XYZ file of C-alpha atoms in Angstrom:
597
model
C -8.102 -49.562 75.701
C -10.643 -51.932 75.806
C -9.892 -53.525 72.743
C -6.557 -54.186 73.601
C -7.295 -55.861 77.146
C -9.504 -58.176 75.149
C -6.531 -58.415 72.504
C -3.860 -59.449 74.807
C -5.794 -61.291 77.128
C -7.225 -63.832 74.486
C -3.848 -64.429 72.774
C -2.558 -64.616 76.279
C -4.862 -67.603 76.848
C -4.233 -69.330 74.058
C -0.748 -69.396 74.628
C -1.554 -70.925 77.593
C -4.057 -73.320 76.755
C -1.523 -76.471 77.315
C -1.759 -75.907 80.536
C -5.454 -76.207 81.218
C -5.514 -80.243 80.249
C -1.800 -80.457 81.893
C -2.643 -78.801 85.518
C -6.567 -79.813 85.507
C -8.581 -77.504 87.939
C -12.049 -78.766 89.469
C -14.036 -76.930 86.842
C -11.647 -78.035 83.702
C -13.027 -81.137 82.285
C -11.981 -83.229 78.751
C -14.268 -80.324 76.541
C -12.384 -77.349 78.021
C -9.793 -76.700 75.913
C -12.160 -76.819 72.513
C -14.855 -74.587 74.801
C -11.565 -72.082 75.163
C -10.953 -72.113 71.514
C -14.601 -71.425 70.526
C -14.792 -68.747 73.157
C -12.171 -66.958 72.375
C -12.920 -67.032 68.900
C -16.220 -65.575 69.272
C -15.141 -62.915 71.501
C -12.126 -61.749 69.236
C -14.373 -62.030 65.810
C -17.420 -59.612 67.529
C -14.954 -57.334 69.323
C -13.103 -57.279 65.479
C -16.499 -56.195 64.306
C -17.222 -53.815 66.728
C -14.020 -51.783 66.946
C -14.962 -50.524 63.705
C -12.649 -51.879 60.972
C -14.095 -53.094 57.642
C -12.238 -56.561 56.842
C -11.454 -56.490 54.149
C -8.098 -57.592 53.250
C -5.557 -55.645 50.610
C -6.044 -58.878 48.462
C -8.615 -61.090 45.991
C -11.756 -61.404 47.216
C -11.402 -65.086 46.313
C -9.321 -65.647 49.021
C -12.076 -65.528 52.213
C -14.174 -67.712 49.598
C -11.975 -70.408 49.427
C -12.295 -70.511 53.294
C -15.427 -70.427 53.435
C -15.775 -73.344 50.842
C -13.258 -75.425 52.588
C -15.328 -74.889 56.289
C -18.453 -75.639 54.754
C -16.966 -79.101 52.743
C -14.985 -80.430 56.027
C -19.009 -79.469 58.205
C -20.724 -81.079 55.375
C -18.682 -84.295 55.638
C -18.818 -83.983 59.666
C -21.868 -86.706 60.745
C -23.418 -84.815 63.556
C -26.340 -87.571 64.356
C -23.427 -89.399 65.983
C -24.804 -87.631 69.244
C -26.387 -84.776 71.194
C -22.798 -83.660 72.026
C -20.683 -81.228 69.574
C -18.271 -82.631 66.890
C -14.631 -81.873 67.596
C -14.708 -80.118 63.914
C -17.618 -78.212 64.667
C -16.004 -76.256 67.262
C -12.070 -76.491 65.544
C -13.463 -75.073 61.704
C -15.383 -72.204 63.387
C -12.446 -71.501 65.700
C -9.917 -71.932 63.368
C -11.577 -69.295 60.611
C -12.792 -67.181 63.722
C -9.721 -66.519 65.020
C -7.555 -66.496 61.657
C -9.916 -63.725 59.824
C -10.588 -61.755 63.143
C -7.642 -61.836 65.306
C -4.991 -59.778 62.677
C -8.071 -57.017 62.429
C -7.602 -56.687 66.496
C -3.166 -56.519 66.518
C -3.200 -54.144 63.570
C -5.290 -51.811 65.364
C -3.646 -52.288 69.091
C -0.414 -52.517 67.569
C 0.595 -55.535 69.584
C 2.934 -57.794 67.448
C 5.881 -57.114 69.332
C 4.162 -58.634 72.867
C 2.763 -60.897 71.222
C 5.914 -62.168 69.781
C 6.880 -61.938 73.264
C 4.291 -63.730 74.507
C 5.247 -67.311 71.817
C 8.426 -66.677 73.154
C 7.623 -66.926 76.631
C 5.550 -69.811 76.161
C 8.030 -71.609 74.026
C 10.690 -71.145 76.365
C 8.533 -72.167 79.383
C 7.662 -75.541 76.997
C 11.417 -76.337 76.572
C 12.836 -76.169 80.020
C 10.077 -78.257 81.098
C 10.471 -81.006 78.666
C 14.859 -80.648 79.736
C 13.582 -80.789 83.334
C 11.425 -83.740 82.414
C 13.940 -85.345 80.685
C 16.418 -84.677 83.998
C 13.529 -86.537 86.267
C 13.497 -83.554 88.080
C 9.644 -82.705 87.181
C 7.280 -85.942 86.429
C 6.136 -86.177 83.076
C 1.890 -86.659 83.208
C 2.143 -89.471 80.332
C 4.179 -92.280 82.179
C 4.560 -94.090 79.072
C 7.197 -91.354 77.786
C 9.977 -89.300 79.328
C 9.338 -86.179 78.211
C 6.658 -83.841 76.771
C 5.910 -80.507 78.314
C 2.543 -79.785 78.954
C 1.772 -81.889 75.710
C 0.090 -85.321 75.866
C 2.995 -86.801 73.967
C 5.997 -86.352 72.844
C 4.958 -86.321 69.086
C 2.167 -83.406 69.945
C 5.470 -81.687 71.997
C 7.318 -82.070 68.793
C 4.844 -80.400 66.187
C 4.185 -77.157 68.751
C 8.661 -76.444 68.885
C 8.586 -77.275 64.718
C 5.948 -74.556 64.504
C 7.143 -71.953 66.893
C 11.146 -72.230 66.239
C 11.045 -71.445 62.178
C 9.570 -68.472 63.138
C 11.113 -67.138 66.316
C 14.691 -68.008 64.056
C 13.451 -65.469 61.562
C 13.236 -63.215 64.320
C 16.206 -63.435 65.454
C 18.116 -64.039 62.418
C 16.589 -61.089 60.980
C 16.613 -59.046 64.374
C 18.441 -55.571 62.690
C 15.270 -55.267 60.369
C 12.926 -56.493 63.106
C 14.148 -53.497 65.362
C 14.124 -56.407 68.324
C 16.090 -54.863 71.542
C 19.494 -56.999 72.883
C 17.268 -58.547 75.724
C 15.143 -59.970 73.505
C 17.526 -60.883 71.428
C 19.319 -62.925 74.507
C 15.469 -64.047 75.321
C 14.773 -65.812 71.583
C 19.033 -66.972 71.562
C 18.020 -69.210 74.696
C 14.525 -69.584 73.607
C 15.229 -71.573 70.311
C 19.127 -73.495 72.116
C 16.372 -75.020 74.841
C 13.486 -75.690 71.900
C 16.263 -77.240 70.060
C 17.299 -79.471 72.661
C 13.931 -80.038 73.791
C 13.210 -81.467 70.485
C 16.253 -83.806 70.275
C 15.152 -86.002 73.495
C 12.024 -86.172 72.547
C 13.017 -88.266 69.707
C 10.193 -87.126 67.118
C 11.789 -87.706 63.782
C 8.909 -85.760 62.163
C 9.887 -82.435 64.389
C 13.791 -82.828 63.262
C 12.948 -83.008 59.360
C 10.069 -80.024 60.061
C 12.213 -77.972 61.434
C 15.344 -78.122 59.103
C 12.853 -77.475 56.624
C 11.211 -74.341 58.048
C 14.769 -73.366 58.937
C 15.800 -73.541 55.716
C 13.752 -71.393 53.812
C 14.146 -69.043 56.342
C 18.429 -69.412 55.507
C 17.585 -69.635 52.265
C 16.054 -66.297 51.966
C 18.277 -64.632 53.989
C 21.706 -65.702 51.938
C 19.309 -65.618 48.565
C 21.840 -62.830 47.239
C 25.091 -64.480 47.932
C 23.325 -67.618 46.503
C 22.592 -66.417 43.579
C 26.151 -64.935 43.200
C 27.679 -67.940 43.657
C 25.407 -69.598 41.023
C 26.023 -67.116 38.658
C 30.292 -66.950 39.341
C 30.769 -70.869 39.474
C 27.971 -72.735 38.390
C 30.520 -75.854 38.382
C 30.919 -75.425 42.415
C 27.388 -74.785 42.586
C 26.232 -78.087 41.191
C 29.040 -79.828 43.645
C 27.644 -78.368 46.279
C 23.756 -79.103 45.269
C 25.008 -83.076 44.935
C 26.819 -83.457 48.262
C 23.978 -81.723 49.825
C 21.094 -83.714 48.306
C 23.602 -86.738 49.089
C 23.887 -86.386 52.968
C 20.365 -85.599 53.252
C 19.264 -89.022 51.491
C 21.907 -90.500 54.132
C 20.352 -88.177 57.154
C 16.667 -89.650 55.605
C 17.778 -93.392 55.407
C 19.303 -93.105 58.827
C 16.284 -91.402 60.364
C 14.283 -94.317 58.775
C 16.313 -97.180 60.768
C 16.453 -95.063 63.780
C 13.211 -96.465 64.800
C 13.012 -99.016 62.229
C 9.419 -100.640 64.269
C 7.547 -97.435 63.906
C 9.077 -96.771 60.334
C 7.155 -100.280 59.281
C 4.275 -99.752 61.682
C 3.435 -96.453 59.839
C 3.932 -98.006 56.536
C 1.801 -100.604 57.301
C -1.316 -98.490 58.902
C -0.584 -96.382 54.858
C -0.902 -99.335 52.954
C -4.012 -100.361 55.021
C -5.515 -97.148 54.547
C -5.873 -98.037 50.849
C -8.806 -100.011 51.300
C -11.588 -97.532 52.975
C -9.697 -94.818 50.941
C -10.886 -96.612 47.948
C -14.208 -97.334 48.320
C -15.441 -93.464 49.065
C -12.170 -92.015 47.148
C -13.747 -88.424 46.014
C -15.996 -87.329 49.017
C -14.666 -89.970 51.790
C -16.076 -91.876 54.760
C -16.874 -88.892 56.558
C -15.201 -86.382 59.349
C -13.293 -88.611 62.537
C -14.699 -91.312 61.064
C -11.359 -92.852 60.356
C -11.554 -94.710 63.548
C -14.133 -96.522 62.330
C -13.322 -97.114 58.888
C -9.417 -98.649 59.506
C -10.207 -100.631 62.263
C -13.073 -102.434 60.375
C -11.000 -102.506 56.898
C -7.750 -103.925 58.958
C -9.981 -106.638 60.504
C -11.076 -107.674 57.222
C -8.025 -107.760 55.577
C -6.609 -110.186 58.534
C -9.463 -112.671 57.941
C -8.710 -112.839 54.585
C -4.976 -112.726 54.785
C -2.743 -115.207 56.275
C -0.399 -112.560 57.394
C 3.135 -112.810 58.785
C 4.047 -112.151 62.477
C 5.550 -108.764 61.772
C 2.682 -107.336 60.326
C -0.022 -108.814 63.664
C 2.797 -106.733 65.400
C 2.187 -103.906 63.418
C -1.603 -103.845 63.806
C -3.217 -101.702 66.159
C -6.720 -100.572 67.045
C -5.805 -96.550 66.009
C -9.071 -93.770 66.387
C -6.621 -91.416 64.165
C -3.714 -91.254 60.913
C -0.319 -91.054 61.691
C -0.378 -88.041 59.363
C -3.051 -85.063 58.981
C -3.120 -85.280 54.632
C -3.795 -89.058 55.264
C -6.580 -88.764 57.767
C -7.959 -85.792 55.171
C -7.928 -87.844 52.267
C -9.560 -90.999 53.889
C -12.203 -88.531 55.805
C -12.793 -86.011 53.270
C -11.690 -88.217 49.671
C -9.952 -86.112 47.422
C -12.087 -83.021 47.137
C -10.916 -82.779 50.816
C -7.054 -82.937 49.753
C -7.388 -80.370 46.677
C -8.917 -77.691 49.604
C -6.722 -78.565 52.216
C -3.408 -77.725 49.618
C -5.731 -74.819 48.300
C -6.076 -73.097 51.970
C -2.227 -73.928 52.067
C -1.215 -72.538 48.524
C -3.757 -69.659 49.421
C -1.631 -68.797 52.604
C 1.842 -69.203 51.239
C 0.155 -66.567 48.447
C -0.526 -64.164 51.132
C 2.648 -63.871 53.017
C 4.905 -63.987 49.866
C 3.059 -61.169 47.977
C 2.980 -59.135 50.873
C 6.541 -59.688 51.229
C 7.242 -58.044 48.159
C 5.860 -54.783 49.451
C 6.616 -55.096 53.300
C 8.152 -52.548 55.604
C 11.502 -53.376 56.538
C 10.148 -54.561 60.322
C 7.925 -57.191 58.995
C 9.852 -58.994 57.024
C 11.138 -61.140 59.554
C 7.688 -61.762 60.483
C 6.187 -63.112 56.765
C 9.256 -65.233 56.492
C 8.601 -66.728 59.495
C 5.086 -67.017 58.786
C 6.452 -69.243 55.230
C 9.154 -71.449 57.660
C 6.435 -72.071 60.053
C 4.143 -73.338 57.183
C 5.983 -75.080 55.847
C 7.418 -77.438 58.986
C 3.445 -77.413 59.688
C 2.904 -79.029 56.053
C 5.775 -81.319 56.773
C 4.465 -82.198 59.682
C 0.667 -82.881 58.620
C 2.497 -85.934 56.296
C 3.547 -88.028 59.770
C 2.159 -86.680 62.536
C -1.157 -84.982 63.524
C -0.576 -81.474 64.772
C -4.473 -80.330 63.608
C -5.567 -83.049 66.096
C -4.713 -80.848 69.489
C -5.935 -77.510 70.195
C -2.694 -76.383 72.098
C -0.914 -76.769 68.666
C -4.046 -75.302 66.498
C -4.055 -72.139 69.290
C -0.615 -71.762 69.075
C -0.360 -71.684 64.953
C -3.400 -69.373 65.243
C -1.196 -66.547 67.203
C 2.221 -67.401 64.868
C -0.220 -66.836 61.711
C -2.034 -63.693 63.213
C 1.577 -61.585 63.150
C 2.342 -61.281 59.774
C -1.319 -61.685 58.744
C -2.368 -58.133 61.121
C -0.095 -56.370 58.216
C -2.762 -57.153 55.466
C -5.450 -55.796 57.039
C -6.571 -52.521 55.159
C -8.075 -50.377 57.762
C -10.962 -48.203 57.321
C -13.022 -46.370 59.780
C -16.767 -46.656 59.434
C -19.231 -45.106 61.756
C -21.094 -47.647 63.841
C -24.848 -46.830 65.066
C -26.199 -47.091 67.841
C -28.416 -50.249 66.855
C -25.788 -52.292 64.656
C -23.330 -51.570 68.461
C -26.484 -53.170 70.159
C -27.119 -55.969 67.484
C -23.182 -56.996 67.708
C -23.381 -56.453 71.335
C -26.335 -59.024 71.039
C -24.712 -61.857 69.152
C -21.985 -61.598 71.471
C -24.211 -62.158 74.578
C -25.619 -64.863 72.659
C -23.152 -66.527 71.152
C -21.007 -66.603 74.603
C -24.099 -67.692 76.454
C -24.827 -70.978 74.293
C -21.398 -71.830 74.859
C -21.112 -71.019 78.379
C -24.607 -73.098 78.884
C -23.177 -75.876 76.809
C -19.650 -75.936 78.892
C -21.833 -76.033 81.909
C -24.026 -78.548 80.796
C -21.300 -81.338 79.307
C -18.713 -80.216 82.408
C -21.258 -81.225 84.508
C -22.226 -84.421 82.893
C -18.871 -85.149 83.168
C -18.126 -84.235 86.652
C -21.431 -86.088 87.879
C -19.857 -89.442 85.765
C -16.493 -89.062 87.250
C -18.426 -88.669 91.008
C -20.579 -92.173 89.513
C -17.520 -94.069 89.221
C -15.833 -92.940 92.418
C -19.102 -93.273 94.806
C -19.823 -96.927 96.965
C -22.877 -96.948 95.557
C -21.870 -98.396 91.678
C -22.768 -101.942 93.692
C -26.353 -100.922 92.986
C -26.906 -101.088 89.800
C -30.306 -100.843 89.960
C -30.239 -97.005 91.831
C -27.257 -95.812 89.660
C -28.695 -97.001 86.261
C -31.370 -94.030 85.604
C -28.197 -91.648 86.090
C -26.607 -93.327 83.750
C -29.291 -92.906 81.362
C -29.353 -89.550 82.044
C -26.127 -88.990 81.142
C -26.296 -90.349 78.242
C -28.345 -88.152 76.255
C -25.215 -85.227 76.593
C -22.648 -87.591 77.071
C -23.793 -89.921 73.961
C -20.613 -88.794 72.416
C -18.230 -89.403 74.903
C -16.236 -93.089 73.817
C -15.070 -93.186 76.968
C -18.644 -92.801 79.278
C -20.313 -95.116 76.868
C -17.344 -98.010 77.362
C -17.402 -97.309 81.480
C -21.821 -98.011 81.075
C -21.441 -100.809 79.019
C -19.159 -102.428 81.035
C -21.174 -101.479 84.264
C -24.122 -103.003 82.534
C -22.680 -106.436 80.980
C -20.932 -107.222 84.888
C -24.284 -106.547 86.458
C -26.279 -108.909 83.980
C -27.884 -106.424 81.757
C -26.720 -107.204 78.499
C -29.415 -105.988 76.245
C -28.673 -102.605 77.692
C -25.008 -102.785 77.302
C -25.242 -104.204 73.628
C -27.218 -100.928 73.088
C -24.614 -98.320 74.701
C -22.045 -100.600 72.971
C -23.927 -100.060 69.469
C -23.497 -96.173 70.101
C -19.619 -96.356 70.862
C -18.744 -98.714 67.255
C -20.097 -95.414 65.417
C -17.321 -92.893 66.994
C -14.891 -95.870 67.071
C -14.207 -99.325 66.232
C -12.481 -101.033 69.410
C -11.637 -104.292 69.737
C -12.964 -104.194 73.037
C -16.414 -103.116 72.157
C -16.722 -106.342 69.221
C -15.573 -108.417 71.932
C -18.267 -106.855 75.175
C -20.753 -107.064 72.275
C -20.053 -111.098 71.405
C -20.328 -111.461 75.235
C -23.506 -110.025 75.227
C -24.631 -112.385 72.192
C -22.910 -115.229 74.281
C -25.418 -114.529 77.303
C -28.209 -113.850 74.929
C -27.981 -117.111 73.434
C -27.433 -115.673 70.241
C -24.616 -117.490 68.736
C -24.364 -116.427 65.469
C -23.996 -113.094 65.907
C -21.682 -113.604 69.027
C -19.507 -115.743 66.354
C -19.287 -112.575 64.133
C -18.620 -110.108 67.083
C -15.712 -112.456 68.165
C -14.055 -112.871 64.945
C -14.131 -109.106 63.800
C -12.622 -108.436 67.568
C -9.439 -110.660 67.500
C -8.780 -109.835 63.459
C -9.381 -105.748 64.357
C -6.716 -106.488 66.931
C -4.769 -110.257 65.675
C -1.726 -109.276 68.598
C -4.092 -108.863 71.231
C -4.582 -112.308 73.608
C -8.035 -111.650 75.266
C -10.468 -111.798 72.675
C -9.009 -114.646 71.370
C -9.188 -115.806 74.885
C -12.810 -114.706 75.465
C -13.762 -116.390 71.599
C -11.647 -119.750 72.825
C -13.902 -119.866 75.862
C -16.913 -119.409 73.461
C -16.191 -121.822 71.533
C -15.359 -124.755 74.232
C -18.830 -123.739 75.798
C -20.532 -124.203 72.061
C -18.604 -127.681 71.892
C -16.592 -126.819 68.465
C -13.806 -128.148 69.670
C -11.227 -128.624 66.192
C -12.046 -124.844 65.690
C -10.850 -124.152 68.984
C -7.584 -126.055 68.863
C -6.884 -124.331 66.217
C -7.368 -121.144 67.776
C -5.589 -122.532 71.196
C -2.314 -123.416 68.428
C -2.833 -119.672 67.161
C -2.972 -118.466 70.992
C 0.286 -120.328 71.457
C 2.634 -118.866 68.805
C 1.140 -115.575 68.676
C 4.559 -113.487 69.056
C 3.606 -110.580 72.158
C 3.780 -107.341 71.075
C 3.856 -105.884 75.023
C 4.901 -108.695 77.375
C 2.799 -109.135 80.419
C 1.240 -111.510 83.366
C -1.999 -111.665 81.384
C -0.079 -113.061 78.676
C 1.152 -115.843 80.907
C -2.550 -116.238 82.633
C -4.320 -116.662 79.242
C -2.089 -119.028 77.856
C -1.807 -120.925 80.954
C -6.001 -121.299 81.563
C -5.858 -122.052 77.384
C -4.019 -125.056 77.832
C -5.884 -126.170 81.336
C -8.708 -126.812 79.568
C -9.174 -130.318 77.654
C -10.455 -130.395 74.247
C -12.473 -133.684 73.480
């Protein structure tokens, strides 16, 4: 009994974990939802080990050792002297194999795949009326910069959660006779995957469309595979008609979904052929885990000081901390021995639900076909969008995963002693108490920052700085703490102590914003050389972006370089604007105040 509580209440949670960054509480704060992951992955994998099933699985032993060869690459490649503060891979890899070896252990013994099918449905369908109500302006979307999203941070992250849960809740249905599912639920996943649908239409993400056809269609595919192959066998001449005009309209459905949003179509294309550059210079082990950041922005701002680049490409540059697609991001991050294991852990998968499909019972074949659609919209959409990036999505693919996977799990009972109950019981205490302390300890840093930059007394810098300092040893790798000190340090005159917080920030990410504070500081400093560097890497990271090449005009008036900044006032002039604004108007207006000698 106990084992099941803990069983339905953890997938329970992670169904719902959208909703602990989308309806904050006091105690939630911007670590929460990776602390959830770990936690619950801890708690499943020791209450897996103590329920008394050996793992291991009715298949190679080579299979867990891939895994485990893959999790220790992608930690070995994670730089963890960034700061005091965990990566965001060291608690997703953990979670992620956690949850994906222990969590099918725990269903196959409480026998729970049915609720918990019930529970992706319920979640799903919750997900897609409120991205319809969005999209009605009867509930406020939280990202004002977009219509509609769920509980998601964006519609892209909204799209890759419906690709992944409506392959495999249309096997279910589809395939509802062998899964034994009753008429209401039948009714429940009808309405379920009509709302997901249209949910995913107005949210316009061209990646979820293409995902889910694809997932759909293997699941089609498998279920027609008979009268397919009769109809390739009776009139092979129709057959390869019918292959043609289908490959046909969906080169036509591909070229239109290209010119539907033509800007994005050549801003992605442009941020790929960018990516060459640090991709090639570490191409077998790569730059390093979410270090991608870091390397793009600073290979894009070289390539636009060497380049004399056309307007439509400064529109296409950006200052991006992550790859419009997963595989991308992996190959730059982790080179190419990263790529082989990623498609390894994907081929390995695929492996395991096909073979076991061979010898399934009746009720779980909708489930491992399912299991294939969903993997394969998730490997669709790892090529142009980044649904590994967001724990809801991760959490979610976990649970999908865990249904057809609890059928593998060979069960046999061993007899637990007393001390290996206490050891287990141990780690568990352990385990749950570092993170606990660790969630307390960042949550609070957090909270105590957030109070910093809300209380009357930020005028005094001078009483405020030594909490700042002590903030920053847990919050060293927080981008956004270190940005809000530095700032608060250059406007109150202490520049060599915001060139130092800004020197921490450029190693989790290269912002424009952070060259530009930092050539400030070398302005002040008197150091002009190196406040001449800091300007020109700032406006070529970002060459659409008007105030550093505001800030860098002002710099060089004050140095007296006066052709140099003509030049740049000429380049301030006809730069095209990417987002129209007053500050556009205000810098070019103070530009051409000033009088060049």
């Amino acid at each position: 009994m106990v084992v099941k509580t803990i069983t339905i209440l953890s997938c329970c949670c992670l169904a719902l974990m959208p909703l602990v960054a989308y309806y904050p509480l006091p105690f939630v704060t911007a670590g929460t939802e990776g602390l959830i992951l770990l936690l619950y992955s801890c708690i499943v994998s020791i209450t897996a080990a103590l329920s008394g099933n050996a793992r291991p699985l009715s298949l190679s032993p080579a299979i867990p050792i891939c895994g485990l060869i893959l999790c220790a690459y992608l930690l070995l490649r994670t730089d963890v002297t960034t700061g005091s503060q965990p990566d965001k891979a060291l608690v997703m890899i953990p979670a992620f194999a956690g949850l994906l070896f222990a969590l099918p252990i725990l269903i196959n013994q409480t026998n729970t795949r049915r609720l918990l099918i019930n529970i992706i449905t319920l979640i799903t369908l919750f997900e897609s009326i409120l991205g319809l109500l969005q999209f009605a302006h009867f509930v406020d979307y939280k990202n004002t910069d977009f219509i509609a999203g769920g509980s998601m941070m964006n519609p892209a992250v909204y799209g890759n959660f419906l690709s992944l849960v409506i392959p495999f809740l249309f096997a279910v249905l589809l395939l509802r006779k062998q899964a034994k599912t009753t008429s209401f639920v039948s009714a429940l996943l009808t309405i379920t995957l009509l709302s997901g649908m249209a949910a995913v239409m107005i949210s316009s993400a061209r990646t979820s469309w293409i995902a889910i056809a694809a997932g759909i269609t293997v699941v089609l595919l498998y279920h027609y595979r008979q009268l397919l192959c009769q109809h390739i066998l009776h009139s092979r001449k129709l057959t390869l008609i019918t292959a043609m005009s289908f490959i046909t309209i969906v080169a036509m459905l591909m070229m239109w979904l290209l010119q539907y949003k033509s800007a994005s179509t050549s801003g992605r294309m442009f941020i790929y052929r960018q990516s060459l550059s640090p991709l090639a210079a570490n191409p077998i082990t790569g730059v390093g885990l979410n270090k991608f950041g870091v390397a793009y922005n600073l290979a894009q701002a070289e390539y636009f000081k060497q380049s004399t680049s056309d307007k439509a490409e400064i529109l296409h540059a950006d200052n991006i901390n992550i790859a419009p697609g997963e595989w991308l991001q992996l190959s730059v991050e982790a080179g190419l021995i990263g790529v082989i294991l990623g498609l390894l852990a994907f081929a390995v998968l695929l492996f395991i639900l096909i073979k076991q499909l061979r010898s399934a019972d009746e009720a779980m074949i909708p489930l491992y076909i399912g299991g294939i659609g969903t993997l394969v919209a998730l490997f669709y959409c790892m090529l142009f969008s980044y649904p590994l990036h967001t724990y809801p999505v991760v959490a979610i693919l976990l649970l999908i995963l865990s249904v057809p996977l609890s059928d593998t799990t060979a069960i046999r009972q061993y007899p637990a002693g007393v001390y290996r109950q206490w050891i287990a019981k141990g780690v568990l205490v352990a385990v749950c108490s570092v993170a606990l302390n660790w969630q307390l300890r960042i949550g609070n840093a957090e909270r105590k920052w957030l109070h910093l930059q809300h209380s009357t007394f930020w005028l005094n810098y001078k009483a405020i700085k030594p909490e700042y300092e002590q903030l920053l040893h847990l919050l060293d790798s927080n981008f956004e703490f270190l940005s809000d000190y530095a700032s608060l340090a250059y406007q109150n005159g202490d520049y060599q102590t915001s060139l130092r917080v800004l020197n921490k920030g450029k190693r989790l990410f290269s912002s424009y914003l952070a060259y530009m504070y930092a050539a400030c500081c070398y302005q002040q400093l008197k150091d002009t050389d190196k406040a001449f560097t800091q300007f020109n890497i700032a406006c070529n990271m970002a060459p659409n972006r008007f105030l550093p090449k505001y800030r860098f005009f002002l710099f060089l008036v004050e140095q007296k370089r006066f052709r140099e900044a003509a030049i740049l006032r000429q380049e301030i002039n006809s730069l095209p604007v990417k987002v129209p604004g007053k500050e556009v108007s205000f810098i070019k207006d103070k530009v051409n105040e000033v009088v060049l000698l």
